[in-house]
Short mmCIF file of C-alpha atoms in Angstrom, two decimals:
data_model
loop_
_atom_site.label_atom_id
_atom_site.label_comp_id
_atom_site.label_asym_id
_atom_site.label_seq_id
_atom_site.Cartn_x
_atom_site.Cartn_y
_atom_site.Cartn_z
CA MET L 569 42.20 -12.94 52.05
CA PRO L 570 45.65 -11.37 52.98
CA GLN L 571 45.57 -7.98 51.34
CA PHE L 572 48.30 -5.18 51.37
CA ARG L 573 48.70 -1.96 49.78
CA ILE L 574 52.12 -1.39 47.93
CA ALA L 575 53.27 1.75 45.96
CA ALA L 576 55.74 2.85 43.54
CA ILE L 577 57.06 6.44 44.12
CA GLN L 578 57.64 8.15 40.89
CA ALA L 579 59.92 11.32 41.09
CA GLY L 580 63.36 12.41 40.26
CA SER L 581 66.51 13.41 42.31
CA ILE L 582 67.65 17.03 42.65
CA LEU L 583 70.88 16.22 40.91
CA PHE L 584 73.98 16.98 42.64
CA ASP L 585 71.98 18.03 45.89
CA THR L 586 71.61 15.19 48.23
CA PRO L 587 70.23 17.07 51.21
CA ALA L 588 67.62 18.57 48.75
CA THR L 589 66.81 15.28 47.47
CA LEU L 590 66.26 13.83 50.81
CA ASP L 591 63.98 16.83 51.69
CA ARG L 592 61.93 15.76 48.58
CA MET L 593 61.89 12.17 49.68
CA GLU L 594 60.60 13.07 52.97
CA GLY L 595 57.99 15.23 51.28
CA LEU L 596 56.85 12.38 49.12
CA CYS L 597 56.61 9.97 52.22
CA GLN L 598 54.45 12.55 53.91
CA ARG L 599 52.08 12.64 50.97
CA ALA L 600 51.84 8.86 50.94
CA ALA L 601 51.52 8.66 54.70
CA GLY L 602 47.60 9.03 54.49
CA GLN L 603 47.22 5.92 52.17
CA GLY L 604 47.88 3.13 54.67
CA LEU L 605 50.84 1.66 52.58
CA ASP L 606 52.64 -1.36 53.63
CA LEU L 607 55.52 -1.05 51.18
CA VAL L 608 56.97 2.00 49.12
CA VAL L 609 59.64 1.73 46.39
CA PHE L 610 61.65 4.63 45.06
CA PRO L 611 63.60 4.49 41.85
CA GLU L 612 67.15 3.53 41.01
CA ALA L 613 69.93 6.06 42.01
CA PHE L 614 67.19 8.22 43.74
CA VAL L 615 69.54 9.26 46.52
CA GLY L 616 72.64 10.51 44.79
CA GLY L 617 71.22 10.96 41.36
CA TYR L 618 71.36 9.58 37.84
CA PRO L 619 73.29 11.99 35.67
CA LYS L 620 71.77 11.00 32.47
CA GLY L 621 73.49 12.31 29.39
CA LEU L 622 77.07 12.87 31.04
CA ASP L 623 79.96 11.09 29.53
CA PHE L 624 82.55 12.08 32.24
CA GLY L 625 85.05 12.95 29.62
CA ALA L 626 85.73 9.51 28.55
CA ARG L 627 87.11 8.51 25.27
CA LEU L 628 89.06 5.18 24.48
CA GLY L 629 92.44 5.99 25.78
CA SER L 630 91.92 9.44 27.34
CA ARG L 631 89.85 11.33 29.83
CA THR L 632 89.31 15.01 30.24
CA ALA L 633 89.96 17.36 33.19
CA GLU L 634 86.25 18.38 32.98
CA GLY L 635 85.15 14.62 33.22
CA ARG L 636 87.27 14.37 36.40
CA GLU L 637 85.48 17.27 37.84
CA ASP L 638 82.08 15.78 36.95
CA TYR L 639 83.13 12.68 38.83
CA LEU L 640 84.27 14.44 41.70
CA ARG L 641 80.71 16.31 41.81
CA TYR L 642 79.03 13.10 41.54
CA TRP L 643 81.10 11.44 44.19
CA ARG L 644 80.12 14.27 46.50
CA SER L 645 76.52 13.65 45.93
CA ALA L 646 76.93 9.86 46.93
CA ILE L 647 76.32 8.56 50.60
CA GLU L 648 77.88 6.27 52.91
CA VAL L 649 75.99 3.15 54.02
CA PRO L 650 75.44 3.14 56.69
CA GLY L 651 75.74 6.86 57.62
CA ALA L 652 73.63 9.91 58.42
CA GLU L 653 71.56 9.87 55.28
CA THR L 654 70.51 6.12 55.67
CA ALA L 655 69.69 7.28 59.41
CA ARG L 656 67.38 9.93 57.99
CA ILE L 657 65.82 7.55 55.40
CA GLY L 658 65.13 5.08 58.12
CA ALA L 659 63.33 7.78 60.03
CA MET L 660 61.00 8.35 57.08
CA ALA L 661 60.30 4.69 56.91
CA ALA L 662 59.40 4.50 60.66
CA ALA L 663 57.32 7.52 60.21
CA LEU L 664 55.42 5.89 57.37
CA GLY L 665 55.21 2.69 59.39
CA ALA L 666 56.14 0.77 56.10
CA TRP L 667 58.76 -1.28 54.44
CA LEU L 668 60.83 1.14 52.21
CA VAL L 669 63.07 0.32 49.35
CA THR L 670 65.22 2.96 47.67
CA GLY L 671 68.05 3.12 45.20
CA VAL L 672 71.08 5.08 46.29
CA ILE L 673 74.67 6.00 44.85
CA GLU L 674 76.95 4.64 47.54
CA ARG L 675 80.35 5.91 48.07
CA VAL L 676 83.30 3.61 49.62
CA GLY L 677 86.44 5.57 49.54
CA ALA L 678 86.74 7.05 45.97
CA THR L 679 84.55 4.23 44.50
CA LEU L 680 80.89 4.55 43.70
CA TYR L 681 78.13 1.77 43.67
CA CYS L 682 74.63 1.92 42.51
CA ALA L 683 72.76 0.27 45.32
CA SER L 684 69.48 -0.59 46.63
CA LEU L 685 68.49 -0.39 50.43
CA THR L 686 65.47 -1.94 52.35
CA PHE L 687 64.27 -0.44 55.58
CA ASN L 688 61.63 -2.11 57.81
CA PRO L 689 58.86 -0.32 59.44
CA GLN L 690 61.04 0.31 62.43
CA GLY L 691 63.50 2.11 60.33
CA GLU L 692 66.29 -0.41 60.39
CA LEU L 693 68.31 -0.95 57.26
CA VAL L 694 67.62 -4.81 56.72
CA ASN L 695 69.07 -5.48 53.25
CA HIS L 696 71.84 -3.86 51.20
CA HIS L 697 72.36 -5.01 47.58
CA ARG L 698 74.77 -3.24 45.07
CA LYS L 699 74.06 -3.64 41.21
CA LEU L 700 76.02 -6.78 39.97
CA MET L 701 76.51 -5.23 36.53
CA PRO L 702 76.28 -1.66 35.71
CA THR L 703 75.31 -1.19 32.13
CA ALA L 704 77.17 0.56 29.25
CA THR L 705 78.52 3.96 30.21
CA GLU L 706 77.47 3.40 33.77
CA ARG L 707 80.53 1.22 34.07
CA LEU L 708 82.72 4.49 34.11
CA VAL L 709 81.25 5.48 37.38
CA TRP L 710 79.93 2.44 39.13
CA ALA L 711 81.78 -0.60 40.37
CA GLN L 712 80.18 -4.09 40.34
CA GLY L 713 78.73 -5.60 43.39
CA ASP L 714 79.12 -9.06 44.59
CA GLY L 715 76.92 -12.10 45.57
CA SER L 716 76.85 -10.97 49.29
CA GLY L 717 74.03 -8.64 48.51
CA LEU L 718 71.82 -11.03 47.06
CA GLY L 719 69.47 -11.19 50.12
CA VAL L 720 65.68 -11.25 50.60
CA VAL L 721 63.67 -9.95 53.52
CA GLN L 722 60.76 -11.74 55.25
CA THR L 723 57.84 -9.67 55.75
CA PRO L 724 54.33 -9.88 56.61
CA MET L 725 53.45 -9.38 52.93
CA GLY L 726 55.68 -12.37 51.89
CA VAL L 727 59.31 -12.45 50.88
CA LEU L 728 60.74 -9.17 49.46
CA GLY L 729 63.52 -8.93 46.99
CA GLY L 730 64.52 -7.79 43.50
CA ALA L 731 66.99 -6.49 41.13
CA ILE L 732 67.98 -2.97 39.87
CA CYS L 733 67.18 -1.83 36.36
CA TRP L 734 69.04 -4.24 33.80
CA GLU L 735 69.91 -6.61 36.34
CA ASN L 736 66.51 -7.98 35.61
CA TYR L 737 67.75 -9.05 32.25
CA MET L 738 70.36 -11.49 33.93
CA PRO L 739 68.54 -15.03 33.77
CA ALA L 740 70.74 -16.41 36.34
CA LEU L 741 70.18 -13.54 38.81
CA ARG L 742 66.53 -14.13 38.55
CA GLN L 743 66.59 -17.74 38.97
CA ALA L 744 68.83 -17.42 42.01
CA MET L 745 66.38 -15.02 43.53
CA TYR L 746 63.31 -17.20 42.48
CA ALA L 747 65.01 -19.90 44.43
CA LYS L 748 64.90 -17.63 47.46
CA GLY L 749 61.12 -17.55 47.21
CA VAL L 750 60.76 -13.82 46.44
CA GLU L 751 57.08 -12.99 46.21
CA ILE L 752 57.14 -9.13 45.90
CA TRP L 753 60.01 -8.22 43.43
CA CYS L 754 61.21 -4.49 43.43
CA ALA L 755 62.52 -3.19 40.48
CA PRO L 756 63.93 0.41 40.90
CA THR L 757 64.99 1.74 37.53
CA VAL L 758 65.66 4.67 35.31
CA ASP L 759 64.42 2.75 32.12
CA GLU L 760 61.49 4.64 30.71
CA ARG L 761 61.10 2.68 27.46
CA GLU L 762 57.92 0.75 26.35
CA ILE L 763 59.88 -2.56 26.19
CA TRP L 764 60.76 -2.27 30.00
CA GLN L 765 56.79 -2.63 30.67
CA SER L 766 57.04 -5.80 28.60
CA SER L 767 60.27 -7.06 30.46
CA LEU L 768 58.47 -6.48 34.13
CA ARG L 769 55.38 -8.24 32.77
CA HIS L 770 57.21 -11.29 31.71
CA ILE L 771 59.22 -11.40 35.09
CA ALA L 772 55.92 -11.16 36.95
CA TYR L 773 54.44 -14.00 35.12
CA GLU L 774 57.77 -16.01 34.97
CA GLY L 775 58.31 -15.65 38.71
CA ARG L 776 54.41 -15.70 39.52
CA MET L 777 54.96 -12.74 41.89
CA PHE L 778 53.96 -9.03 42.30
CA VAL L 779 56.45 -6.66 40.59
CA VAL L 780 56.92 -3.10 41.67
CA GLY L 781 58.58 -0.94 38.99
CA ALA L 782 59.63 2.37 40.24
CA CYS L 783 61.06 4.66 37.68
CA GLN L 784 62.43 8.23 38.12
CA TYR L 785 60.61 11.35 36.66
CA LEU L 786 63.58 13.66 35.87
CA THR L 787 63.12 16.99 34.36
CA PRO L 788 65.70 19.99 33.44
CA ALA L 789 64.15 21.68 36.63
CA ASP L 790 66.03 18.96 38.73
CA LEU L 791 69.47 19.94 37.10
CA PRO L 792 71.97 22.46 37.64
CA GLU L 793 71.40 25.32 35.12
CA SER L 794 74.47 24.60 32.89
CA TYR L 795 73.62 20.94 32.73
CA ALA L 796 69.89 21.53 32.07
CA ALA L 797 70.56 23.87 29.31
CA THR L 798 71.58 20.88 27.04
CA PHE L 799 68.22 19.24 27.43
CA CYS L 800 65.91 22.05 26.61
CA ASP L 801 62.51 21.60 28.00
CA GLN L 802 62.03 17.66 27.53
CA PRO L 803 62.15 15.18 30.49
CA LEU L 804 65.32 13.33 30.71
CA ILE L 805 63.42 10.32 32.18
CA ARG L 806 59.89 10.33 31.79
CA GLY L 807 58.67 7.69 34.43
CA GLY L 808 56.50 4.46 33.57
CA SER L 809 56.19 3.32 37.20
CA VAL L 810 53.88 0.26 37.37
CA ILE L 811 52.65 -2.51 39.57
CA ILE L 812 51.97 -5.95 38.12
CA GLY L 813 50.50 -9.15 39.36
CA PRO L 814 51.54 -12.69 39.31
CA MET L 815 49.68 -13.58 36.11
CA GLY L 816 51.24 -10.63 34.37
CA ASP L 817 48.15 -8.40 34.90
CA VAL L 818 48.84 -4.66 35.26
CA LEU L 819 47.33 -3.58 38.54
CA ALA L 820 48.42 0.16 38.40
CA GLY L 821 49.94 2.38 35.88
CA PRO L 822 52.18 2.84 33.94
CA VAL L 823 52.31 6.47 34.61
CA TYR L 824 54.36 8.96 32.48
CA GLY L 825 55.08 12.50 32.24
CA GLU L 826 54.71 13.41 35.93
CA GLU L 827 55.35 12.91 39.65
CA ALA L 828 53.21 10.25 41.10
CA ILE L 829 52.37 7.76 43.83
CA VAL L 830 51.45 4.52 41.87
CA SER L 831 49.73 2.09 44.20
CA ALA L 832 47.57 -0.98 44.23
CA VAL L 833 45.95 -3.37 46.76
CA ILE L 834 47.27 -6.78 46.45
CA ASP L 835 46.02 -10.21 47.56
CA THR L 836 48.98 -12.29 48.37
CA ASP L 837 47.18 -15.62 48.00
CA ASP L 838 47.28 -14.68 44.16
CA ILE L 839 50.89 -16.01 44.22
CA VAL L 840 49.95 -19.41 45.21
CA ARG L 841 47.16 -19.51 42.82
CA ALA L 842 49.63 -18.59 40.05
CA ARG L 843 52.12 -21.03 40.77
CA TYR L 844 49.79 -23.85 40.59
CA ASP L 845 50.78 -24.56 37.23
CA LEU L 846 54.30 -22.81 36.98
CA ASP L 847 56.78 -22.60 39.88
CA VAL L 848 60.03 -22.07 38.29
CA SER L 849 62.15 -22.97 41.56
CA GLY L 850 59.81 -25.63 42.69
CA HIS L 851 57.66 -28.14 40.61
CA TYR L 852 58.57 -26.77 37.24
CA ALA L 853 62.28 -26.97 37.70
CA ARG L 854 64.39 -29.82 36.66
CA PRO L 855 67.26 -30.15 39.30
CA ASP L 856 68.15 -33.53 37.63
CA LEU L 857 69.19 -31.68 34.56
CA PHE L 858 70.10 -28.18 35.72
CA THR L 859 72.19 -27.06 38.67
CA LEU L 860 72.96 -23.09 39.33
CA LEU L 861 75.91 -22.33 41.54
CA VAL L 862 75.78 -18.86 43.27
CA ASP L 863 78.80 -17.51 45.22
CA GLU L 864 77.62 -15.12 47.80
CA SER L 865 80.71 -14.76 49.61
CA PRO L 866 81.75 -10.95 50.08
CA ARG L 867 84.77 -9.99 47.76
CA GLN L 868 87.67 -8.00 49.07
CA THR L 869 90.37 -6.21 47.13
CA VAL L 870 93.02 -7.26 49.78
CA ARG L 871 92.82 -10.06 52.23
CA CYS L 872 95.80 -10.27 54.63
CA GLN L 873 96.78 -13.81 55.91
CA ASN L 874 99.35 -14.44 58.63
CA THR L 875 101.59 -17.31 57.40
CA THR L 876 104.31 -17.13 60.09
CA GLU L 877 104.52 -20.46 61.84
CA SER L 878 105.40 -20.20 65.63
CA VAL L 879 108.59 -21.76 66.37
CA GLU L 880 109.36 -23.54 69.83
CA PRO L 881 112.61 -22.53 71.26
CA ALA L 882 115.34 -25.11 71.45
#
């Protein structure tokens, strides 16, 4: 009976202070170190932050100078992948001796991406996924990822994959990942709503796999003073981290209103038991009727091509 212990880490960033956030992340990993964990999943945008409530000064047809300053401050909080910060996160994974998945805000030039990074127990970055479709106002500050990040990782626990927050609502994305054989689905998020729990249970049941939903718990204490004053004493993001089994059963959580390490022991044979009567990329598929084409090529803004033909001298 192959058993593993997996965990969702529920905590918030220290907004606009990435070094302090990494210190918090390291402390959480140290707290988790004695639990014999094989996998830890941190929330969406944990490194770099999720500035909930900011509008970045955008109105239809206009932007404000204050909004541009907010973007500059957010850009400064983002990290390069790979870079010094990813090396430090890798060292945390190595100290834990566990697989580690975390949400980050990635900086490429002046452009930002919401990304998910996966590190192996040796501390190596083995998967880098950029969120394909930022939601609503997120599109003001995050660019879209491409298909080159739709990777999975083979681990002793099984195939590790997943999607960030509302990417989980993209049916074609889910089907593409199911076809890669995902067995443990990581869903870093900032969605604290009750219906999100229903969504994760559905995805676990549909894909017949384990789902780890890791949500931030972000309070005004984690914000700069002027920003925090607009939110009084209420949490901006109240959590809801959860672990769900392949039959849609809740194994741990959801936990609200506090920082927490939400963990469960899983039996990966349960995946095969669950797929006996429903395997959406196997015996329950109809490839004679439905075909999904996925373009996984990396997209570049500029591709230079030399079209000059060599000419033999007369």
